[in-house]
Short mmCIF file of N, CA and C in Angstrom, two decimals:
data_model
loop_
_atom_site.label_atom_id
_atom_site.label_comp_id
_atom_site.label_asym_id
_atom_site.label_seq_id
_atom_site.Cartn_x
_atom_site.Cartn_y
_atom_site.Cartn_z
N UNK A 1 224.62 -99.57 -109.25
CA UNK A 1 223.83 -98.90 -108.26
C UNK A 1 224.70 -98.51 -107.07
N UNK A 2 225.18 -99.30 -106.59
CA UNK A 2 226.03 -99.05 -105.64
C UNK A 2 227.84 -97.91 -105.45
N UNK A 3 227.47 -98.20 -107.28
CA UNK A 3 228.93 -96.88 -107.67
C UNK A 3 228.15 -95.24 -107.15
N UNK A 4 226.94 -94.87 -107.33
CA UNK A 4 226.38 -93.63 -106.77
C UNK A 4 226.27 -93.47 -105.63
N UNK A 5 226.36 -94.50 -104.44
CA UNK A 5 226.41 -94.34 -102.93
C UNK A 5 227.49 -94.27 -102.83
N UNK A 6 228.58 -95.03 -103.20
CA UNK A 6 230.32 -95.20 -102.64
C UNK A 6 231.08 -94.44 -103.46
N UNK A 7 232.33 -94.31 -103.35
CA UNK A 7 233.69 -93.58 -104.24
C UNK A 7 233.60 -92.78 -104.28
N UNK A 8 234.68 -91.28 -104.97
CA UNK A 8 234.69 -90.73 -104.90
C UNK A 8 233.94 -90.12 -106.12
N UNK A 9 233.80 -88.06 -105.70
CA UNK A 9 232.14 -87.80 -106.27
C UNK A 9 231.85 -87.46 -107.69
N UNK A 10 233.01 -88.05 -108.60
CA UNK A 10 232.99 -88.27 -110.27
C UNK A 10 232.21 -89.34 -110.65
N UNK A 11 233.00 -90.23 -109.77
CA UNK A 11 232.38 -91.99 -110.23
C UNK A 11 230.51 -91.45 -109.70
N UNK A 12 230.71 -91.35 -108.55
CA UNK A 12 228.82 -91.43 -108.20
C UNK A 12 228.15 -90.66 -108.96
N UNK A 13 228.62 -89.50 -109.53
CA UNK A 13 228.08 -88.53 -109.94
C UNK A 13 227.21 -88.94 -111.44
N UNK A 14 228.87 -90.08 -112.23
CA UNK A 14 228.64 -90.94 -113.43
C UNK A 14 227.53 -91.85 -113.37
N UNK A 15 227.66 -91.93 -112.06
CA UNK A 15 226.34 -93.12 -111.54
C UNK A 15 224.97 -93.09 -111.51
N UNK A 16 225.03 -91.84 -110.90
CA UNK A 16 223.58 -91.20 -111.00
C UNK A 16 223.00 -91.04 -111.94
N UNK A 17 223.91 -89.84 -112.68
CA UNK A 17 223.43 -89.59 -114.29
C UNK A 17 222.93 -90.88 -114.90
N UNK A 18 223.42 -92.15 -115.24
CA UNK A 18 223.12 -93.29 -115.55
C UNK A 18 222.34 -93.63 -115.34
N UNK A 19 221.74 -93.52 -113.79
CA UNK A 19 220.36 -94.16 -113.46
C UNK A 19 219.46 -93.21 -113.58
N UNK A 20 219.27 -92.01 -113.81
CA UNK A 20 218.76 -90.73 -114.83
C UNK A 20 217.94 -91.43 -115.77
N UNK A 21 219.25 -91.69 -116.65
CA UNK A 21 219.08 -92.13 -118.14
C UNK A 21 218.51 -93.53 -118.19
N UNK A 22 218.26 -94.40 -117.12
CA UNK A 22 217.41 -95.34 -117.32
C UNK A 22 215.87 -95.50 -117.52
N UNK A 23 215.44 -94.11 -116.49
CA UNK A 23 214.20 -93.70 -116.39
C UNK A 23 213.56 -94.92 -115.52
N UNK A 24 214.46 -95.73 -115.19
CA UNK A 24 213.39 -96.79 -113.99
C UNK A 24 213.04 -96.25 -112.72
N UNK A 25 211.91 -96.49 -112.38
CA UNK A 25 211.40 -96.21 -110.89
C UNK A 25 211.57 -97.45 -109.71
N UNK A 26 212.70 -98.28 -110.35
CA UNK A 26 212.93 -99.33 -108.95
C UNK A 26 214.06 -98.68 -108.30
N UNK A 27 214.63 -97.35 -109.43
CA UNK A 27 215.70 -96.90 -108.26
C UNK A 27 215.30 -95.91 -107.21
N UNK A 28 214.39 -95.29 -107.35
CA UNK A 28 213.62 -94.63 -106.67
C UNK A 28 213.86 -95.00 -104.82
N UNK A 29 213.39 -96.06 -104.94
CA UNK A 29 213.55 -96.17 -102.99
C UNK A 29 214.57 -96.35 -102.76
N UNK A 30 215.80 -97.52 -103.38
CA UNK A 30 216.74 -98.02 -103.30
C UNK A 30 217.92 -96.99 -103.14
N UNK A 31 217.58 -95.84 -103.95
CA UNK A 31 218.43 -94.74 -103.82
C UNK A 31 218.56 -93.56 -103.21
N UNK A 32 217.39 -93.71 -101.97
CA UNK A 32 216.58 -92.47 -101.78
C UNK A 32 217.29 -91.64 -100.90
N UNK A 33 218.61 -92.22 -100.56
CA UNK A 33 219.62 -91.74 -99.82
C UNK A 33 220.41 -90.31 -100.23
N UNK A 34 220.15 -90.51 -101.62
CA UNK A 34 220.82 -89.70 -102.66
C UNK A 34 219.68 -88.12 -102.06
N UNK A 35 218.99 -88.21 -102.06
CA UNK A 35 218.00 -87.01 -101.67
C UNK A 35 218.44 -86.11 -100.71
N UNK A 36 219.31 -86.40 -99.43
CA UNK A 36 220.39 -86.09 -98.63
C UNK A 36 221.77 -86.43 -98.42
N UNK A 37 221.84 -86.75 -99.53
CA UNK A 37 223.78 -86.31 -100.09
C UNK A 37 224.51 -85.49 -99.47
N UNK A 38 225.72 -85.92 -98.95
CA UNK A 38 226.57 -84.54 -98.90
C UNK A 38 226.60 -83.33 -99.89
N UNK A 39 226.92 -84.21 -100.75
CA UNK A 39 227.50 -83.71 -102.25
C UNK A 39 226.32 -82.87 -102.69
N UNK A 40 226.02 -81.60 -103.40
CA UNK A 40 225.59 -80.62 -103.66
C UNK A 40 225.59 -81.36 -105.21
N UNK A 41 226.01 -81.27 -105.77
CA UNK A 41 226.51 -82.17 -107.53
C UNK A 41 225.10 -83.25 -107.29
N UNK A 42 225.68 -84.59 -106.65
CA UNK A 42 224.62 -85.16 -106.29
C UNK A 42 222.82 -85.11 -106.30
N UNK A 43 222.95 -84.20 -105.48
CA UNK A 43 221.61 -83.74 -104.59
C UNK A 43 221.10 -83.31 -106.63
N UNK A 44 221.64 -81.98 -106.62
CA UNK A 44 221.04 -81.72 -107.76
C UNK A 44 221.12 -82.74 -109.15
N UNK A 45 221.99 -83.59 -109.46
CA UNK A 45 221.74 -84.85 -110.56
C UNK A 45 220.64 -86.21 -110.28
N UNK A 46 220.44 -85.73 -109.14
CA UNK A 46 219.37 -86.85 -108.37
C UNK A 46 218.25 -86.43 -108.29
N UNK A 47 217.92 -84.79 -108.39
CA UNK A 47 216.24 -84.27 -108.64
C UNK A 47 216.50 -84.42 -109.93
N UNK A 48 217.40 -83.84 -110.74
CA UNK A 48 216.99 -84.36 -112.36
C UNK A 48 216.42 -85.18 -113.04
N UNK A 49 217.19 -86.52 -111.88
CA UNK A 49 216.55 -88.15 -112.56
C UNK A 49 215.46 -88.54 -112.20
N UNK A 50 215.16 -88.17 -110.82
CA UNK A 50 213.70 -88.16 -110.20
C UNK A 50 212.60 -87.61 -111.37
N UNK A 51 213.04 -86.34 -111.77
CA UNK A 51 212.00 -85.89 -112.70
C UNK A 51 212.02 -86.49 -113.84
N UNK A 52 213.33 -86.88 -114.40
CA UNK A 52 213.64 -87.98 -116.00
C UNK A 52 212.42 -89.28 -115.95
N UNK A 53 212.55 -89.71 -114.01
CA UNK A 53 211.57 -91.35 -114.10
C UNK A 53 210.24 -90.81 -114.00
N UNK A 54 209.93 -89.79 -114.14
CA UNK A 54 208.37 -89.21 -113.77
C UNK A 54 207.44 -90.47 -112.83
N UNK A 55 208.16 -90.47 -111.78
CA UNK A 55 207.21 -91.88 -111.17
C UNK A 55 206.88 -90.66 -109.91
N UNK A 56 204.91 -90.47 -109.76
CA UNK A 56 204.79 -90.03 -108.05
C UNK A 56 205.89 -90.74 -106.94
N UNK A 57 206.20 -91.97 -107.00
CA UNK A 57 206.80 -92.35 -105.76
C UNK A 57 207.90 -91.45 -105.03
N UNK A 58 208.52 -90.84 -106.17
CA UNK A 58 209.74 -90.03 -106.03
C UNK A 58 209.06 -88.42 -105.62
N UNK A 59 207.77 -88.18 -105.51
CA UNK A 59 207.73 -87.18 -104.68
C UNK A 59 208.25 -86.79 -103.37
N UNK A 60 207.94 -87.83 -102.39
CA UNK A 60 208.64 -87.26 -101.29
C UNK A 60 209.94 -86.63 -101.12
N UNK A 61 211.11 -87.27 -101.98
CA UNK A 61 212.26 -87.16 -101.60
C UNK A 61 212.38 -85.76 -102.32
N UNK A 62 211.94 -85.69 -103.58
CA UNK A 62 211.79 -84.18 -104.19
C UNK A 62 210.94 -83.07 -102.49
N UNK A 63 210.40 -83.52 -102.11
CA UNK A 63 210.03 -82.59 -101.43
C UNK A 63 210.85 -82.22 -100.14
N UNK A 64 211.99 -83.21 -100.04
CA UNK A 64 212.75 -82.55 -98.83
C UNK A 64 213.99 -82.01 -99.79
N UNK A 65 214.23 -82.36 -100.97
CA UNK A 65 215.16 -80.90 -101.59
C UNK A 65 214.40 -79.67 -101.38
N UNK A 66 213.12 -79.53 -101.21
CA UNK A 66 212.56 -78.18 -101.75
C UNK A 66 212.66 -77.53 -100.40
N UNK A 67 213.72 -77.63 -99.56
CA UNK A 67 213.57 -77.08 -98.20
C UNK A 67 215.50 -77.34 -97.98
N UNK A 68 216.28 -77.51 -99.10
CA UNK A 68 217.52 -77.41 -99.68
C UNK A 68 218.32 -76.27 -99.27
N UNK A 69 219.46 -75.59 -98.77
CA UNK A 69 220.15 -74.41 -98.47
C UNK A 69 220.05 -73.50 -99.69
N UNK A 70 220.27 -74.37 -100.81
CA UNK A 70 220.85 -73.97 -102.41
C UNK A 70 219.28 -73.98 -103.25
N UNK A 71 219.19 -72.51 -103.33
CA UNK A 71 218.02 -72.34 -104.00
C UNK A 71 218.42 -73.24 -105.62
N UNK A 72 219.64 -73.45 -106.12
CA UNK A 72 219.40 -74.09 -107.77
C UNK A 72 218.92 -76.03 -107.14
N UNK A 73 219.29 -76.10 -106.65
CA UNK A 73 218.22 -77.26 -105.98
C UNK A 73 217.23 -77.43 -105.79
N UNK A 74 216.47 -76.59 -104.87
CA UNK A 74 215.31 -76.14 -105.06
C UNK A 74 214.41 -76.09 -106.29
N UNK A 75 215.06 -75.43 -106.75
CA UNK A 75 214.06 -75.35 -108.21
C UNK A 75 214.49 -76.41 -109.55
N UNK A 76 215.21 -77.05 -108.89
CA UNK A 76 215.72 -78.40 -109.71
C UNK A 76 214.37 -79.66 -108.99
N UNK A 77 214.22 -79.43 -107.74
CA UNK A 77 213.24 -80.24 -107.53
C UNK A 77 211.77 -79.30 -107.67
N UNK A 78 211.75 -78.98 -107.71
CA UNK A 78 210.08 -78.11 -107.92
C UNK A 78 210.10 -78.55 -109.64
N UNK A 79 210.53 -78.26 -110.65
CA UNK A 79 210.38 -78.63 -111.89
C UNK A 79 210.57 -80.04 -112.46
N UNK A 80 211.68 -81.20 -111.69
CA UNK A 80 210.63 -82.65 -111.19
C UNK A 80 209.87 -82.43 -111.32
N UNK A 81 209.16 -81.92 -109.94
CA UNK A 81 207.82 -82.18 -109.20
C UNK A 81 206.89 -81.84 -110.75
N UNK A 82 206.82 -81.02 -111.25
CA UNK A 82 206.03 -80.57 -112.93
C UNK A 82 206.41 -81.76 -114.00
N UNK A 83 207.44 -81.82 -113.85
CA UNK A 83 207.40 -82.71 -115.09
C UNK A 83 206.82 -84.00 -114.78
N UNK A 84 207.02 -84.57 -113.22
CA UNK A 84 205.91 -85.65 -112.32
C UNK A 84 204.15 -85.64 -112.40
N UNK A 85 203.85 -84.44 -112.94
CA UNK A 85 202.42 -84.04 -113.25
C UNK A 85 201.58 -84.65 -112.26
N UNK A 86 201.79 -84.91 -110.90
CA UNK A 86 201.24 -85.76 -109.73
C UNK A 86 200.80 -84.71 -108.75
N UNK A 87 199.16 -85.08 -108.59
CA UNK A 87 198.93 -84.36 -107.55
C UNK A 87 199.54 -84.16 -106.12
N UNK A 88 199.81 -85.09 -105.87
CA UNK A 88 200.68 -85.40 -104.71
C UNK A 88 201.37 -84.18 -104.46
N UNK A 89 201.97 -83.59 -105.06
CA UNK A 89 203.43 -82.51 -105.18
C UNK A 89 202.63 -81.31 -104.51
N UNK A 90 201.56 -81.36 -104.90
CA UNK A 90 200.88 -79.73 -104.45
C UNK A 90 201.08 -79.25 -103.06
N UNK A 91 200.92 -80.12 -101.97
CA UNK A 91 200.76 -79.94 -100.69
C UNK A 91 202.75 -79.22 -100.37
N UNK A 92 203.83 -79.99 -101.27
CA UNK A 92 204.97 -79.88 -100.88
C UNK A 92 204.88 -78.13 -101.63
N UNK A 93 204.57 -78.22 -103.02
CA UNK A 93 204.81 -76.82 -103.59
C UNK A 93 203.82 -75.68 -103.11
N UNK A 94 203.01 -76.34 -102.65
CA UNK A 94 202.37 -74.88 -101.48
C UNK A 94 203.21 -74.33 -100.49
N UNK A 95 203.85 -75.29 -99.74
CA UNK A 95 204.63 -74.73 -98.91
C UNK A 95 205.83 -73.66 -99.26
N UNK A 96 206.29 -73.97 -100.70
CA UNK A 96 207.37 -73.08 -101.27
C UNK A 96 207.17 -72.08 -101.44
N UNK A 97 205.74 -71.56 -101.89
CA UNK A 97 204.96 -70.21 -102.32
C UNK A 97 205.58 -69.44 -101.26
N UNK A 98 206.20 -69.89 -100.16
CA UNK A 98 206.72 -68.72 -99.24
C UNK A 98 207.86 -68.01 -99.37
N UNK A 99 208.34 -69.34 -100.26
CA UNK A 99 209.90 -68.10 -100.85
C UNK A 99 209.83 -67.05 -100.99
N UNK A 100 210.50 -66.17 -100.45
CA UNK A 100 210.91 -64.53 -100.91
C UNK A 100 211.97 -64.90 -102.38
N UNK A 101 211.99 -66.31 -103.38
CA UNK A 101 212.82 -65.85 -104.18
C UNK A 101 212.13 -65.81 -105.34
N UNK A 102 211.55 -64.82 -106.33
CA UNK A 102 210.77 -65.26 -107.25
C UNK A 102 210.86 -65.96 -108.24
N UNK A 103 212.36 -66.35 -108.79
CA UNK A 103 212.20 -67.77 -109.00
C UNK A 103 212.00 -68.79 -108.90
N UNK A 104 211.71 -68.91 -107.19
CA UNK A 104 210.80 -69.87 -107.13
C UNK A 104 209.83 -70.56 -107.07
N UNK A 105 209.15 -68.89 -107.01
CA UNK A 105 207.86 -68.80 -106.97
C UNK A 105 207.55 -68.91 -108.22
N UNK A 106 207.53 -68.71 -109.20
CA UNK A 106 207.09 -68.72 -111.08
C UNK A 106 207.65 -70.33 -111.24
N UNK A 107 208.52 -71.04 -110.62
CA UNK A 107 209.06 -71.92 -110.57
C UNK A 107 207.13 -73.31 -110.30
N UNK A 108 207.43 -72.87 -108.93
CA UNK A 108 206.25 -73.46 -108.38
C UNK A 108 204.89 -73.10 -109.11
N UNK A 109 204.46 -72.04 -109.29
CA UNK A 109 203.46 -71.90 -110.22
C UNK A 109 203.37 -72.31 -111.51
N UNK A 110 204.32 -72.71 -112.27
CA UNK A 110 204.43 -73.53 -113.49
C UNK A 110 204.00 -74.84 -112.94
N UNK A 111 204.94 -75.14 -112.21
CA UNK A 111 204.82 -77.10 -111.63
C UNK A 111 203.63 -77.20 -111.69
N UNK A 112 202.61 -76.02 -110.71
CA UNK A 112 201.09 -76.68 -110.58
C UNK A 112 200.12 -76.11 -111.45
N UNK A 113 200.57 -75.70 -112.41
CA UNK A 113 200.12 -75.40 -114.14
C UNK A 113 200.18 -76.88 -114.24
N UNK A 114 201.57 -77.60 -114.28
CA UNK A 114 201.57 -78.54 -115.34
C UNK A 114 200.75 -79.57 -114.46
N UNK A 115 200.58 -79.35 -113.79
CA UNK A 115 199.80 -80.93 -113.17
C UNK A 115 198.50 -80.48 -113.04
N UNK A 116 198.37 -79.77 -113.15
CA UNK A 116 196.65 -79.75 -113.58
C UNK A 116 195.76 -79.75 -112.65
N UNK A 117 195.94 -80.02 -111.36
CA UNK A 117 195.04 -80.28 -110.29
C UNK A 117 194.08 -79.01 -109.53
N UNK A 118 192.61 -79.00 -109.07
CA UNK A 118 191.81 -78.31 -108.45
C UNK A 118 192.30 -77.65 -107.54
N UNK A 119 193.17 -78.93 -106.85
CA UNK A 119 193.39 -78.81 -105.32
C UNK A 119 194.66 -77.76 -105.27
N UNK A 120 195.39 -77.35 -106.30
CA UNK A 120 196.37 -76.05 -106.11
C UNK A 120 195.64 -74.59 -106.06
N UNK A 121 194.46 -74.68 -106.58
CA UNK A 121 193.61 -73.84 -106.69
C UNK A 121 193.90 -72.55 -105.33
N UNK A 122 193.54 -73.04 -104.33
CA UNK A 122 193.42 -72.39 -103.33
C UNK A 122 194.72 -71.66 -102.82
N UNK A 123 195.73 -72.71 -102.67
CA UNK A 123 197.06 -71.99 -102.70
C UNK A 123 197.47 -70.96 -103.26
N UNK A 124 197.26 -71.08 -104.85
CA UNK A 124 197.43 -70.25 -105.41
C UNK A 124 196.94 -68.51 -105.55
N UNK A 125 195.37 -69.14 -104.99
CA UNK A 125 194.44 -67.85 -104.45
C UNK A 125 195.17 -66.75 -103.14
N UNK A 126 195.59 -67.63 -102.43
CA UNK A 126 196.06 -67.96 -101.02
C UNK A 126 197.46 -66.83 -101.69
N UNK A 127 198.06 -67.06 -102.55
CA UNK A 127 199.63 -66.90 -102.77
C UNK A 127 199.22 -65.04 -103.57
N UNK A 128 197.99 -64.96 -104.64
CA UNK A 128 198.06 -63.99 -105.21
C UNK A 128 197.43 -62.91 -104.06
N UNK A 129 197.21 -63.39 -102.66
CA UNK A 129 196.79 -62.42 -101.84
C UNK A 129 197.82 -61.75 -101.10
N UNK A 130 199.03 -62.58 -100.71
CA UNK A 130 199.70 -62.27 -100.37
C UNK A 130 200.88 -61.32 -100.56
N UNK A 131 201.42 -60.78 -100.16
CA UNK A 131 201.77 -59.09 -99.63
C UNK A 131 202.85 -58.63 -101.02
N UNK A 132 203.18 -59.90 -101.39
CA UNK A 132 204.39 -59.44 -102.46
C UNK A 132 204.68 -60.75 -103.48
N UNK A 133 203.80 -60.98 -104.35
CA UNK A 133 203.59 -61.84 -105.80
C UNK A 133 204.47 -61.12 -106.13
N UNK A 134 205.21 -62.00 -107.37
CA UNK A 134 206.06 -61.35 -108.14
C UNK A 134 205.30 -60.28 -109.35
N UNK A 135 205.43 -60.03 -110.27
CA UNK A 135 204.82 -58.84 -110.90
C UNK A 135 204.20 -59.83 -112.07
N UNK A 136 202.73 -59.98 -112.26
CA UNK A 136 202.22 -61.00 -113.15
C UNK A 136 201.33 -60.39 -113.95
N UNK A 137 201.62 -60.51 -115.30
CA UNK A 137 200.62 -59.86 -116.40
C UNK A 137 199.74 -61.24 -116.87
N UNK A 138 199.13 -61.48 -116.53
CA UNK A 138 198.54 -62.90 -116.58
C UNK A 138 197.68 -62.98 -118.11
N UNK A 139 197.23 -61.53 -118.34
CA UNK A 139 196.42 -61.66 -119.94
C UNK A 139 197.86 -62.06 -120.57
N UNK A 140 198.78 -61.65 -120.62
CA UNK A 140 200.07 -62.45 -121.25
C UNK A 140 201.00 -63.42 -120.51
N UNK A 141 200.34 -64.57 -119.91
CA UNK A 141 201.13 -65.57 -119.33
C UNK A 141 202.32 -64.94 -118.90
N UNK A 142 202.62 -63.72 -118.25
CA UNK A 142 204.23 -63.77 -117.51
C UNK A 142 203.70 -63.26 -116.46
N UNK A 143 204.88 -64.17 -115.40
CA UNK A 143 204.96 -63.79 -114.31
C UNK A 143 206.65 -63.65 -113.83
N UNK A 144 206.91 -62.72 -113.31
CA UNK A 144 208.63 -62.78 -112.79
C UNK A 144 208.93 -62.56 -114.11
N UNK A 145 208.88 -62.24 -114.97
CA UNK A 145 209.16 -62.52 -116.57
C UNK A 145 209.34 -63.89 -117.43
N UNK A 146 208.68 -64.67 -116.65
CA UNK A 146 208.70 -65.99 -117.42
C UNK A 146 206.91 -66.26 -117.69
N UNK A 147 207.09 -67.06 -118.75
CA UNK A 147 205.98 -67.61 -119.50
C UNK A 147 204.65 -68.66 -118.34
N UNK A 148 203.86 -68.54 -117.95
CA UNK A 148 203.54 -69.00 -117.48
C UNK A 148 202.62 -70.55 -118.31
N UNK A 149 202.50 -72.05 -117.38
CA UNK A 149 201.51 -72.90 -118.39
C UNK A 149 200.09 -72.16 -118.30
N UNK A 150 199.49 -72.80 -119.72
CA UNK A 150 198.61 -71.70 -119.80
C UNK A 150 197.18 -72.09 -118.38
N UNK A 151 197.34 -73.27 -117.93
CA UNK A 151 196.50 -73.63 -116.81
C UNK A 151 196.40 -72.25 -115.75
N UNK A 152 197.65 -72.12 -115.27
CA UNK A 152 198.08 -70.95 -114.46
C UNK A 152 197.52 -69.75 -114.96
N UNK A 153 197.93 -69.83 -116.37
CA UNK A 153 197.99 -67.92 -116.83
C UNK A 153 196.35 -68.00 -116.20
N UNK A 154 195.69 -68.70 -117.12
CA UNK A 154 193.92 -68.43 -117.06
C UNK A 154 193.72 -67.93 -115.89
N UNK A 155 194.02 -69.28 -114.75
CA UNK A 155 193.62 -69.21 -113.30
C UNK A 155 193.86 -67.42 -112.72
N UNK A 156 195.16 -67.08 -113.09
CA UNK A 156 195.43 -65.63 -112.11
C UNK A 156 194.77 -64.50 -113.43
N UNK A 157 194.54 -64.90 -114.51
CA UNK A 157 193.88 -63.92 -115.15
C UNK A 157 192.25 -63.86 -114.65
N UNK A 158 191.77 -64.83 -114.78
CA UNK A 158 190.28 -64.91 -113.44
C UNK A 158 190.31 -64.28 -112.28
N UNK A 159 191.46 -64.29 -111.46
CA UNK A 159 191.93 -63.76 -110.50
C UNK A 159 191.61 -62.52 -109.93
N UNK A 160 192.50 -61.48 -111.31
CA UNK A 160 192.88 -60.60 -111.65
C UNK A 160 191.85 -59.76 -111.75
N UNK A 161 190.70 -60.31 -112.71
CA UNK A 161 189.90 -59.78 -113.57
C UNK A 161 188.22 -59.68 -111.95
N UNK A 162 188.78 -60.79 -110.88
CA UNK A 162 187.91 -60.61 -109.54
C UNK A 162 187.81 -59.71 -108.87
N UNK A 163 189.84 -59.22 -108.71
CA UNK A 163 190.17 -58.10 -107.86
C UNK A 163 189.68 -57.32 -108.38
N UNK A 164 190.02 -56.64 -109.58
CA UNK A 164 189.58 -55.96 -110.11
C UNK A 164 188.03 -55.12 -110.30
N UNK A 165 187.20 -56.10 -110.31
CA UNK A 165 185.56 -56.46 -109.75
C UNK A 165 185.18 -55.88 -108.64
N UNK A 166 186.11 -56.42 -107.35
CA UNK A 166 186.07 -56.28 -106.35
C UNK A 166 186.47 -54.49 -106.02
N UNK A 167 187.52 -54.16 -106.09
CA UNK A 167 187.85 -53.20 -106.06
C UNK A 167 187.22 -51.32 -106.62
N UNK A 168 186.58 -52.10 -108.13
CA UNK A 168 185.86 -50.99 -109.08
C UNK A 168 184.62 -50.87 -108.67
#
């Protein structure tokens, strides 16, 4: 445990990965240092494992990557946060919906596909109003050109099928 805080950034790096591959959630607090790393390597092998232990506890620290310089960080912790399937995450991945990057946005809209929760609902409403969604064919799950979970597709195909309502 202590080889991923100290030495130089091969050994920690070896370290991390390791505690990855344990999938325990006692490293979770003990390590939570790792969440603000110097090291860029780090930062991103440390949302990986976060998402490997699928434990909620490890939300928070996923949620201060998601505010990271390095968008592949970013979306290294937003897909954690999905594979964490924890409501918890929603409040952090609402806030991301503001990215101007649309990978991170299809990013974030998968995550709260996979977790299933009501409470993204609104965000998401909130997100398809706003001025510049990426380009979403929702009767065929893509958005940005990626596949959307099918939780999502439905939701913005309902959406879709409102405006639409609304508009005609």
């Amino acid at each position: 445990m202590e080889a991923a805080l100290k030495g130089n950034e091969s050994t920690r790096l070896e370290a991390v990965k390791a505690i990855g591959r344990l999938e325990e959630p006692y490293f979770i607090e003990k390590m939570s240092a790792l969440a603000k790393d110097p090291s860029l390597a780090i930062r991103l092998e440390w949302a990986n494992a976060l998402g490997r232990i699928e434990e909620p506890m490890a939300i928070p620290q996923l949620g201060i990557m998601l505010f990271d310089d390095n968008s592949n960080l970013r979306i290294s912790a937003i897909n954690a946060m999905g594979r964490i399937e924890d409501p918890s995450a929603i409040p952090y991945l609402a806030k991301g919906l503001t990215s101007k990057n649309v990978t991170e946005q299809v990013a974030i809209m998968k995550a709260m596909g996979r977790i299933e929760d009501v409470n993204a609902l609104p965000f998401l409403a909130d997100y398809s109003r706003s001025a510049d969604p990426p380009p979403i064919d929702a009767r065929d799950g893509i958005a940005g050109g990626c596949q959307l979970p099918r939780h999502a597709a439905v939701f913005l195909d309902i959406l879709g099928t409102a405006r639409e309502e609304q508009d005609g």
